[in-house]
CSV table of C-alpha atoms in Angstrom, one decimal:
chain,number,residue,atom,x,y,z
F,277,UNK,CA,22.4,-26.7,-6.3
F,278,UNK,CA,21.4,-29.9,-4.8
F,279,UNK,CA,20.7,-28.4,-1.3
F,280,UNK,CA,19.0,-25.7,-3.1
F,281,UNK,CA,16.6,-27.8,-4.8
F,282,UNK,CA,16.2,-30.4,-1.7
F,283,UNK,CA,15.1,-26.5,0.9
F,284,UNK,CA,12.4,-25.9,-2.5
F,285,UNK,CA,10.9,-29.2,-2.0
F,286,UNK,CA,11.0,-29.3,1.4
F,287,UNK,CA,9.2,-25.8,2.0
F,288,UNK,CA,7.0,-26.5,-0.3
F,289,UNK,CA,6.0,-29.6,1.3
F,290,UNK,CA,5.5,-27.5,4.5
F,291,UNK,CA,3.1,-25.2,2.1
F,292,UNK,CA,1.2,-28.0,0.9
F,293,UNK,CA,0.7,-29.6,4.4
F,294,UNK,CA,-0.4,-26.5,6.0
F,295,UNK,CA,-2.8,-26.3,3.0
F,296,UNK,CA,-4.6,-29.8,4.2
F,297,UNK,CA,-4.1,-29.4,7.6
F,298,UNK,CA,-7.2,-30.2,9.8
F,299,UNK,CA,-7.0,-27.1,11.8
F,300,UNK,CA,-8.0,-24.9,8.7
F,301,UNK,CA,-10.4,-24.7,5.9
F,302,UNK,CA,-8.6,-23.5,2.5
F,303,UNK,CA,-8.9,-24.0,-0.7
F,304,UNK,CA,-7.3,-27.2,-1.0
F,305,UNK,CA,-8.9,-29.7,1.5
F,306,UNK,CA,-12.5,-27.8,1.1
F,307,UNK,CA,-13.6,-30.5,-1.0
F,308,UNK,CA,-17.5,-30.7,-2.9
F,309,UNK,CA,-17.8,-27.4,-0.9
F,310,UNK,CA,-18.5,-23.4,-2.1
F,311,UNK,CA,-16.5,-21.0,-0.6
F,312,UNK,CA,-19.7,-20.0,2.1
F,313,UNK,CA,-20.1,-23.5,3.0
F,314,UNK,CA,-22.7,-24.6,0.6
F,315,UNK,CA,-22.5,-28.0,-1.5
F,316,UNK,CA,-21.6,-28.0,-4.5
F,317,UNK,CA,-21.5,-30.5,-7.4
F,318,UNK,CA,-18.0,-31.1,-7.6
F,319,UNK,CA,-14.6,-30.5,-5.8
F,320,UNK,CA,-14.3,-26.7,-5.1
F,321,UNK,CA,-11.0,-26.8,-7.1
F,322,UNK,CA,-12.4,-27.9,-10.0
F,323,UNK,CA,-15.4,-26.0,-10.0
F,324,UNK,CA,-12.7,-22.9,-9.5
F,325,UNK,CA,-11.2,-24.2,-13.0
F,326,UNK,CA,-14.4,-24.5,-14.6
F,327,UNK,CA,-15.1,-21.0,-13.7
F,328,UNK,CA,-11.6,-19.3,-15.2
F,329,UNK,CA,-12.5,-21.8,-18.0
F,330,UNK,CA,-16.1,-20.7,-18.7
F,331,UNK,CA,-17.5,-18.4,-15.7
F,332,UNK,CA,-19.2,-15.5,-15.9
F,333,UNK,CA,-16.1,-13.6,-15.0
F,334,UNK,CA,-14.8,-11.6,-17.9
F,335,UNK,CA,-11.4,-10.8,-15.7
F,336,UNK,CA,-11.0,-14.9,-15.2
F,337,UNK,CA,-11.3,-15.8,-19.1
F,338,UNK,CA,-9.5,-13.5,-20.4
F,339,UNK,CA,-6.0,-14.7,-18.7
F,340,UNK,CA,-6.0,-18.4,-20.3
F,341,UNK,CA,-2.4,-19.2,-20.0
F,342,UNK,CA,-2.9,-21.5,-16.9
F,343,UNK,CA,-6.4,-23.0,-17.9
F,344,UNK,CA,-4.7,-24.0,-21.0
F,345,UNK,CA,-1.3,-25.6,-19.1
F,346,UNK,CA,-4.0,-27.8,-16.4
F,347,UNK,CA,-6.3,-28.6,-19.4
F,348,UNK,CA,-3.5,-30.1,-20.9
F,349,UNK,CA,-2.7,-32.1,-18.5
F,350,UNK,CA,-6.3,-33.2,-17.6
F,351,UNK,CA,-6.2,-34.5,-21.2
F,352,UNK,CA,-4.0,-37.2,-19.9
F,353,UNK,CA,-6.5,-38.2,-17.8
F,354,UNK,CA,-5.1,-36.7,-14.4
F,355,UNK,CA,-7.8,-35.6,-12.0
F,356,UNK,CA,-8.6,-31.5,-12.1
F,357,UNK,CA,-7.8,-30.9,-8.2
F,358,UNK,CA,-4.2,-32.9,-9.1
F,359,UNK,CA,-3.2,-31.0,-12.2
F,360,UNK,CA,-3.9,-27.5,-10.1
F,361,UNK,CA,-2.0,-29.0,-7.6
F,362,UNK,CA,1.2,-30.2,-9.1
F,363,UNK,CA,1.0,-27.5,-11.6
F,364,UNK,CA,0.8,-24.7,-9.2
F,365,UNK,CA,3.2,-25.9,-6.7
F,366,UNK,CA,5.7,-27.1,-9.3
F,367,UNK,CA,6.0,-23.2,-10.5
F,368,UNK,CA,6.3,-22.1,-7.2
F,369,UNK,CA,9.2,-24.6,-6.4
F,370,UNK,CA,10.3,-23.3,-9.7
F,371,UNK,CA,10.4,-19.7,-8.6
F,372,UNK,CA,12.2,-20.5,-5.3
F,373,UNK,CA,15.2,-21.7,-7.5
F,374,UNK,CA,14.6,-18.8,-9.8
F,375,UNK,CA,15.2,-16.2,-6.7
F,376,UNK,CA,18.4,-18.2,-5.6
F,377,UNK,CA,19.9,-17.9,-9.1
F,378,UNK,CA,18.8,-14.0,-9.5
F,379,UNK,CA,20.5,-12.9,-6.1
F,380,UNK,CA,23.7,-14.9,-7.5
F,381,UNK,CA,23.4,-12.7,-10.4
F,382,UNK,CA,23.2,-9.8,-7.7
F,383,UNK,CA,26.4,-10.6,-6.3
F,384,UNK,CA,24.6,-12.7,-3.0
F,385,UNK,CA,26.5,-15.7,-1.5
F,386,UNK,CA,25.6,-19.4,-1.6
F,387,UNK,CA,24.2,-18.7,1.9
F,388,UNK,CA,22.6,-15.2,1.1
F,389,UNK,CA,21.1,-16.2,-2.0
F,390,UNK,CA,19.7,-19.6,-0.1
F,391,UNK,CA,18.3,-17.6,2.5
F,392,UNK,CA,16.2,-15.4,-0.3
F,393,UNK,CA,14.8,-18.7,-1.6
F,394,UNK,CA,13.9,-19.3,1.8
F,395,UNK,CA,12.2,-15.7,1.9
F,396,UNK,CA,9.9,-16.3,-0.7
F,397,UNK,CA,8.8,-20.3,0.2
F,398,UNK,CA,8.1,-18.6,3.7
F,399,UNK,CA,6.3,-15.5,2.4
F,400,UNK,CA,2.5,-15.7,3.6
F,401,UNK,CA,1.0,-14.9,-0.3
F,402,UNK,CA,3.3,-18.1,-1.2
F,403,UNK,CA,3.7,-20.5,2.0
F,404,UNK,CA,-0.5,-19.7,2.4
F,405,UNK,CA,-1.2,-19.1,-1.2
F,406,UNK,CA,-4.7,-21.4,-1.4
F,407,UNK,CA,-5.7,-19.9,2.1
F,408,UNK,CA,-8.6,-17.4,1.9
F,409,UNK,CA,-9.4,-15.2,0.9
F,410,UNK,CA,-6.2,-15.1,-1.3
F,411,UNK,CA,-7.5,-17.0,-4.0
F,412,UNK,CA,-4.1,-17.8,-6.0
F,413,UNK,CA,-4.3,-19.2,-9.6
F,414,UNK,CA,-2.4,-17.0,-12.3
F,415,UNK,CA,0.0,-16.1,-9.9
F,416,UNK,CA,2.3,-19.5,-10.1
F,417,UNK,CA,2.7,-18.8,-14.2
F,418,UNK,CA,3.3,-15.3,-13.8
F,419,UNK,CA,5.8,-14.9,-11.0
F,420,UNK,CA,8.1,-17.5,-13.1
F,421,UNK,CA,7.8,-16.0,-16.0
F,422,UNK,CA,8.8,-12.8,-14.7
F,423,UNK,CA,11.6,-14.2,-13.0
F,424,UNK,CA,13.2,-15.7,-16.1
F,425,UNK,CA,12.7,-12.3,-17.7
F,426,UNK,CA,14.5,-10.3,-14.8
F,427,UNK,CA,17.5,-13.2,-14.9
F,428,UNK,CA,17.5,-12.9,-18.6
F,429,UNK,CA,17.3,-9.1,-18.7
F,430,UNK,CA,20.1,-9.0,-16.1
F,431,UNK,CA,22.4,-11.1,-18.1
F,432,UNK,CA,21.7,-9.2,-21.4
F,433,UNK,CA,19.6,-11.8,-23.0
F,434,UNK,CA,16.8,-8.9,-24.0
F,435,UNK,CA,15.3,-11.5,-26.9
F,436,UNK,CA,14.2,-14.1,-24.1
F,437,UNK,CA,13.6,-11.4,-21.8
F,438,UNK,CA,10.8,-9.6,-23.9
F,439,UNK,CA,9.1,-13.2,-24.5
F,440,UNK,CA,9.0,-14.1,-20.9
F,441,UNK,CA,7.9,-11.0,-19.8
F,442,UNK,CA,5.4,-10.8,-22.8
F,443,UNK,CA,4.1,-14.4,-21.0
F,444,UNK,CA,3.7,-12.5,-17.5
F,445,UNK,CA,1.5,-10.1,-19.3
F,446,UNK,CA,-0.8,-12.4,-20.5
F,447,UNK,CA,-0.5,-14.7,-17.8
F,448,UNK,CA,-1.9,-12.1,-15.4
F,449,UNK,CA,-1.9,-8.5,-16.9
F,450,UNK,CA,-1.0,-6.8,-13.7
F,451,UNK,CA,2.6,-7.2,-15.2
F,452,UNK,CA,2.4,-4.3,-16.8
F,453,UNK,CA,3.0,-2.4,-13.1
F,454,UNK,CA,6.1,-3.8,-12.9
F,455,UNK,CA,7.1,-2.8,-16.6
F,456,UNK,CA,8.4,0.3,-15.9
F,457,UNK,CA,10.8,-0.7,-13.4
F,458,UNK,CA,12.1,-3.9,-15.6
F,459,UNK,CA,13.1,-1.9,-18.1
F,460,UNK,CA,15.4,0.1,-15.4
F,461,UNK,CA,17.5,-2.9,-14.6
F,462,UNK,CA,21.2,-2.1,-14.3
F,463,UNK,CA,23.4,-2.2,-16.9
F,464,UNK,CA,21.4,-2.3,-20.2
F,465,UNK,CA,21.7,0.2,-22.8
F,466,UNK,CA,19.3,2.4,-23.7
F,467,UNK,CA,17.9,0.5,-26.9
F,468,UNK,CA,17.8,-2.8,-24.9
F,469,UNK,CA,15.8,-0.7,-22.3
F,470,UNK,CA,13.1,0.4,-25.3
F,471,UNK,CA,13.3,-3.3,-26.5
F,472,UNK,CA,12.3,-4.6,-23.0
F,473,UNK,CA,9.8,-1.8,-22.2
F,474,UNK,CA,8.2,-2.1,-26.1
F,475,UNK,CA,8.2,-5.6,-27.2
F,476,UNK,CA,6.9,-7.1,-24.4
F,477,UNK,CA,3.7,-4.8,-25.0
F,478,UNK,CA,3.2,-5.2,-28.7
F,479,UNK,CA,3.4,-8.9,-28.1
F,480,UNK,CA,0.7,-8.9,-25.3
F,481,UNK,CA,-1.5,-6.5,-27.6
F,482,UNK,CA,-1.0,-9.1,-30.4
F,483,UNK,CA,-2.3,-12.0,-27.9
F,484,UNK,CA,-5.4,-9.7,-27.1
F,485,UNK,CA,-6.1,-8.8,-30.5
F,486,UNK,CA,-6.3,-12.0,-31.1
F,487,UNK,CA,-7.8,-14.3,-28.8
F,488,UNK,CA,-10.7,-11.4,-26.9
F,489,UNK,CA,-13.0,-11.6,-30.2
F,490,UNK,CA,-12.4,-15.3,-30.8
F,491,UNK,CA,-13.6,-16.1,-27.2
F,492,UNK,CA,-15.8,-13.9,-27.6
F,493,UNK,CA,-14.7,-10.9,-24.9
F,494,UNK,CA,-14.2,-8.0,-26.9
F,495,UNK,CA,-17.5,-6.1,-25.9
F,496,UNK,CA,-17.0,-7.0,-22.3
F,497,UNK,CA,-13.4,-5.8,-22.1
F,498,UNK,CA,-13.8,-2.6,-21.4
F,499,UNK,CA,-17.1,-2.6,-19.2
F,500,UNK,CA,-15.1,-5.1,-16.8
F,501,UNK,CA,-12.4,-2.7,-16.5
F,502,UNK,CA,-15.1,0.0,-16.0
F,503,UNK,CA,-16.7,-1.7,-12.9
F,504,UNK,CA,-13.8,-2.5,-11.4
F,505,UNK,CA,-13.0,1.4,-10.5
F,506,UNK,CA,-15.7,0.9,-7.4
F,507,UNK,CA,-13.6,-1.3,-5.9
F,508,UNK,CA,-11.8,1.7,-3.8
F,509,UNK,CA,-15.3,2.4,-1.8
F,510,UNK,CA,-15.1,-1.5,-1.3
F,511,UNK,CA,-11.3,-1.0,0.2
F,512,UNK,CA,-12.6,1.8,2.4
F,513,UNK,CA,-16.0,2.3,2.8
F,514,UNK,CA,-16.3,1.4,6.2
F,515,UNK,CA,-13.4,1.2,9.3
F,516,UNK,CA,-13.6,-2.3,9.2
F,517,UNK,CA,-12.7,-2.5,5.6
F,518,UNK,CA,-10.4,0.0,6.0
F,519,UNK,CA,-8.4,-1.6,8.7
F,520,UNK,CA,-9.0,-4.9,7.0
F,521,UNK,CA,-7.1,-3.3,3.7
F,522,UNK,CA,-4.2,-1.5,6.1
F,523,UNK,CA,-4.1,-5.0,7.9
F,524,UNK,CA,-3.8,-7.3,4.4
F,525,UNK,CA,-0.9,-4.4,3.4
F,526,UNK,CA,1.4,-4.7,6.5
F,527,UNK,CA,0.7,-8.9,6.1
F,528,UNK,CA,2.5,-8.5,2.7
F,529,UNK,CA,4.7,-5.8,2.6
F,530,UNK,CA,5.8,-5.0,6.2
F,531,UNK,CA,8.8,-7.0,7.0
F,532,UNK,CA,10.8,-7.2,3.3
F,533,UNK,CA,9.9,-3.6,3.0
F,534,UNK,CA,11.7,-3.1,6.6
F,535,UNK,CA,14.5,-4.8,5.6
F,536,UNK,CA,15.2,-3.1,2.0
F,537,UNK,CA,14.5,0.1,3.9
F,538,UNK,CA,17.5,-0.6,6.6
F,539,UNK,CA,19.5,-2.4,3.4
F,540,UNK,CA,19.5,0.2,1.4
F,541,UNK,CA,22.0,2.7,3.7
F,542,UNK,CA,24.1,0.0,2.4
F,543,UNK,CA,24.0,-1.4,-0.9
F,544,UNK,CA,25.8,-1.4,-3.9
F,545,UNK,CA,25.2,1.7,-6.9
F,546,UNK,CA,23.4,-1.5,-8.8
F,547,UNK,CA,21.6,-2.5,-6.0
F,548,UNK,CA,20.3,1.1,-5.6
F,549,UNK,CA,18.8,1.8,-8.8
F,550,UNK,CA,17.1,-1.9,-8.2
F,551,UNK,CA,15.4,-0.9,-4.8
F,552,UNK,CA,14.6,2.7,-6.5
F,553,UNK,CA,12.7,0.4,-9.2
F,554,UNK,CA,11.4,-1.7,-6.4
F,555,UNK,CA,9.8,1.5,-5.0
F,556,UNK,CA,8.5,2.7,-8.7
F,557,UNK,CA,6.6,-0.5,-8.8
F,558,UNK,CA,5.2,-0.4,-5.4
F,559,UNK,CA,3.3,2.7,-5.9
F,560,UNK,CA,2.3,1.9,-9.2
F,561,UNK,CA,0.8,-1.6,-7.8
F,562,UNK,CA,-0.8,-0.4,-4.6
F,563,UNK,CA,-2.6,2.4,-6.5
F,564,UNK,CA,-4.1,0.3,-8.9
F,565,UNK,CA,-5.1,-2.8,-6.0
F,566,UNK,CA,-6.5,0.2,-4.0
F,567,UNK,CA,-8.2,1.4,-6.9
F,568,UNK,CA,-9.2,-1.6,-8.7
F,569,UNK,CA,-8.8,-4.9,-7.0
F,570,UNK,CA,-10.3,-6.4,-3.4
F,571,UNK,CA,-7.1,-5.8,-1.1
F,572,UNK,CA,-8.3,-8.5,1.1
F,573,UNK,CA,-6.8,-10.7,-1.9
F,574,UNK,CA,-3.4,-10.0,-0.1
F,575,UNK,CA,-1.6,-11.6,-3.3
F,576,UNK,CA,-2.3,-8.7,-5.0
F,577,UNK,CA,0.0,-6.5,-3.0
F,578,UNK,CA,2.9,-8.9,-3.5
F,579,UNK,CA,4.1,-8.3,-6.9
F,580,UNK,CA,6.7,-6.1,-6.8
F,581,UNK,CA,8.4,-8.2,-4.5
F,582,UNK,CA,9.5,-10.1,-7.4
F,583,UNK,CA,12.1,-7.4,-7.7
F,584,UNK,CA,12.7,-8.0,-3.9
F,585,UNK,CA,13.2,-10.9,-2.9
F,586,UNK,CA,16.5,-11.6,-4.5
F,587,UNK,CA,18.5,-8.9,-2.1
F,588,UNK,CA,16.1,-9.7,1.0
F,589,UNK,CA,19.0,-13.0,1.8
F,590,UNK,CA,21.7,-9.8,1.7
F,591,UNK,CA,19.3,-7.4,3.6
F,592,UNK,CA,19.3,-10.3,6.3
F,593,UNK,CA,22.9,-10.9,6.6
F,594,UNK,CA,23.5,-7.5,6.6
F,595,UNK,CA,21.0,-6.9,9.7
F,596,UNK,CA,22.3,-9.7,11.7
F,597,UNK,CA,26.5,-8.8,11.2
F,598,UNK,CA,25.2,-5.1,12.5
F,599,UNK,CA,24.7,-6.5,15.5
F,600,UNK,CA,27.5,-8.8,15.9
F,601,UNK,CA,26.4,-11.9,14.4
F,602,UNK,CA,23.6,-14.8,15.1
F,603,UNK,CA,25.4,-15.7,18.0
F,604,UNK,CA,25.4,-12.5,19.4
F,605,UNK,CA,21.7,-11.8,18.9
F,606,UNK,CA,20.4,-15.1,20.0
F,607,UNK,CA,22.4,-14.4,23.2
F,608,UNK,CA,20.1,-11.5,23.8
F,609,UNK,CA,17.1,-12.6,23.0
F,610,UNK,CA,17.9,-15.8,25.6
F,611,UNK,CA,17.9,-13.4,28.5
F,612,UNK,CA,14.8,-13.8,30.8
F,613,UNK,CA,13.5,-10.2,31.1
F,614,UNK,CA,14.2,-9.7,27.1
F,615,UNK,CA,12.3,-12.8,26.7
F,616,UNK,CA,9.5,-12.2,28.2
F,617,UNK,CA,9.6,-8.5,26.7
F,618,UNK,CA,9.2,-10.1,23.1
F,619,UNK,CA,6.8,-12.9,24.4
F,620,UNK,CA,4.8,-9.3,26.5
F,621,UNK,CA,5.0,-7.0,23.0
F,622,UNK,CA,4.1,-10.1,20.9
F,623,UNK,CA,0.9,-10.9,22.7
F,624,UNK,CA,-0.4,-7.1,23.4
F,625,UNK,CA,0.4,-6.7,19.4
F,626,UNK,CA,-2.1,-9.6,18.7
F,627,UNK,CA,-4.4,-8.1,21.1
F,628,UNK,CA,-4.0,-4.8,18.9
F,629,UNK,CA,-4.6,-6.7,15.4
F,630,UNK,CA,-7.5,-8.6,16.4
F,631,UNK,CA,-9.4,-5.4,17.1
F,632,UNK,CA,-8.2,-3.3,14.2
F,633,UNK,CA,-7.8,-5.5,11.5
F,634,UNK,CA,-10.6,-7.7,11.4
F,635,UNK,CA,-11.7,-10.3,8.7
F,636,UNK,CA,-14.1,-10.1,6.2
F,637,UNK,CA,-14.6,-13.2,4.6
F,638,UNK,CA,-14.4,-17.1,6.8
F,639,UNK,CA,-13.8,-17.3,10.1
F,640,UNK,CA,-10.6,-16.1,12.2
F,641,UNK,CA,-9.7,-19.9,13.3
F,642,UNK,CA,-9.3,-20.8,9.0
F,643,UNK,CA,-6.2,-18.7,9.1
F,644,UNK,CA,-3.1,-17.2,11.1
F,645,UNK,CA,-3.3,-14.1,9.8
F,646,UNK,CA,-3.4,-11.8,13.0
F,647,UNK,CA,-0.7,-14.2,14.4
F,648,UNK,CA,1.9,-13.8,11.2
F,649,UNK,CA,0.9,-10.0,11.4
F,650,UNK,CA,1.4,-10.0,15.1
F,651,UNK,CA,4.8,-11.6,14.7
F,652,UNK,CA,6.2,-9.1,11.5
F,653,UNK,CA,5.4,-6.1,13.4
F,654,UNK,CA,7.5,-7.0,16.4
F,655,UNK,CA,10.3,-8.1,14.4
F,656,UNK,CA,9.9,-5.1,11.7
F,657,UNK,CA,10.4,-3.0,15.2
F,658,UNK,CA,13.1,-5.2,16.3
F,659,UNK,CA,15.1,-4.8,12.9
F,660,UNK,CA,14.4,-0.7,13.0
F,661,UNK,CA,16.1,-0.5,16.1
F,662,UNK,CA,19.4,1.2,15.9
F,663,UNK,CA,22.4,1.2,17.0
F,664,UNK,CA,21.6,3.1,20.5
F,665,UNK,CA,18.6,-0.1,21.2
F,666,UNK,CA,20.5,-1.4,24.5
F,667,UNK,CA,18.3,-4.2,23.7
F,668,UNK,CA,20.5,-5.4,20.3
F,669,UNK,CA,23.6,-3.5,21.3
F,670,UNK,CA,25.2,-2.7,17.9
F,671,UNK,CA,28.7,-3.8,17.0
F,672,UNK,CA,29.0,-1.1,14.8
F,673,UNK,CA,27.2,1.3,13.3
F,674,UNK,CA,25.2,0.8,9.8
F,675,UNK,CA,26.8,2.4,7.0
F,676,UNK,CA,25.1,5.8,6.2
């Protein structure tokens, strides 16, 4: 546990260095500064509190969990920017230890499961989270209290279960896409499965119910969820933004989707109906980001990873004994003409994404988005390649 705890605070150092790195501009070092440059009266992270808080946007106050938690600890007399900061990392940290103790409860090793903490810190809607056009702020609350939901549900705890899933749902109400599939965990019984898919729900109606006519929302409920159905011509209205939404995709869902996708041949019956949920939810999310969200907000595609990234330390190990070990493969990839093949294939593949999937919003330079996207697609092919590659000669084939 202690090395597990020591890799979450160290990778999420490395996040919150790259965050105030010189070389970029995110949301984090902006400072008195709008998001298109222009000055503004206070420090952009506070001013992005203010908004949720009391903005315009219907969408922002009606999700007040994490408003409520940094207003809290303003009270104390902690600066805005500091309390966004140490909450938001802190539940991230949080959730790396929750995806170790999840792929434990999925039967992964010490090593496996450490390596699918490691997944998640190095993910780029988590390691990059307060880049833009990302935009992160309900996420932090709502991936943990999924994730206590899913190791609660999976231990047959289905009374904390309900209530930390009922907190995802009003922490960010996308939730509910991944409601389906959390009441198809393994092993529960078919009235814990109507608890987890029920209860949850009436608990999150009970919170709107509640709190959208005492702040005041309940005529603009509705209309806001109206306007947001034109956000599909935004997706696509254009190549550009087309490729941009294609581009933000792959960023996101490329490389774990890869390795579930080759994992799968061999899992365990369990580990099956998981992935089958994992699949439910992705459709049911990319429809409604497609449909109703900006897709350049590439956190918004990440979601159902939360069902993911527990096995992704298995689907990693798996990959690598395939092919004879670490040892093995590092041996190949040391040899001069396969070297400069992945250095050759890297290069043209950055070539390839700086033409089709360019940016919208900032400037290139503020982010390494081509570069990660450059990167997953030549190791997404790498990982594809069978048994006959003479590249990664296989030690054996992967179970069918």
């Amino acid at each position: 546990m202690t090395r597990s705890i020591l890799l979450g605070l160290a990778l999420t150092a490395l996040s919150l260095a790259l965050h105030f790195a010189p070389i970029w501009v995110t949301m984090l070092n902006r400072g008195a500064m709008a998001w298109d440059g222009q000055p503004i009266g206070q420090d952009y992270i506070a001013q992005i509190i203010d908004d949720h808080r009391s903005g315009s946007d219907i969408s922002f106050r009606r999700r007040p969990l994490t408003t409520w938690c940094i207003n809290s600890m303003t009270a104390t007399g902690m600066p805005p920017k500091s309390a966004f900061m140490l909450w938001s990392f802190g539940l991230f940290f949080l959730c790396g230890l929750l995806i170790r103790r999840i792929a434990q409860l999925l039967g992964s090793s010490h090593a496996q499961a450490t390596i699918a903490q490691a997944i998640f810190h190095l993910s780029p809607t988590v390691l990059f989270a307060w880049f833009e056009p990302m935009y992160t702020y309900d996420e932090p609350l709502q991936y943990a209290a999924f994730l206590i939901a899913f190791a609660a549900a999976w231990q047959g705890r289905v009374v904390l279960s309900s209530i930390a899933m009922a907190l995802s749902l009003i922490a960010h109400e996308t939730s509910i896409f991944l409601l389906p599939s959390f009441a198809m965990i393994p092993g529960l019984s078919r009235n814990s499965r109507w608890a987890l898919l029920i209860t949850p729900l009436l608990l999150f109606a009970l919170f709107l119910v509640s709190f959208l006519p005492a702040a005041g929302l309940a005529d603009h409920a509705a209309n806001d969820a109206y306007t947001r159905l034109g956000t599909l011509a935004f997706n696509f209205g254009t190549w550009t933004m087309a490729g941009e939404t294609i581009g933000y995709a792959l960023l996101v869902l490329l490389l774990p989707c890869t390795l579930l996708w080759c994992y799968m041949r061999g899992a365990a019956p369990d580990e099956r109906k998981l992935l089958r949920a994992f699949m439910i939810a992705l459709v049911l999310n990319a429809l409604a980001v497609l449909v109703a969200a900006k897709a350049r907000e590439a956190r918004v595609f990440a979601l159902p990873l939360l069902l993911a990234w527990p096995l992704l330390g298995k689907a990693i190990v798996q990959w690598i004994e395939a092919y004879g070990g670490w040892n093995r493969l590092f041996a190949a990839m040391r040899k001069p003409l396969v070297f400069a093949a992945l250095v050759a294939a890297t290069t043209l593949m950055y070539l390839i994404t700086r033409y089709a999937f360019v940016l919208s919003t900032n400037v290139a330079g503020d982010n390494p988005w081509h570069e990660f996207l450059a990167v997953q697609i030549v190791v997404a092919v790498l990982i594809s390649w069978r048994a006959h590659s003479e590249l990664f000669p296989a030690k054996h084939e992967i179970p069918a």
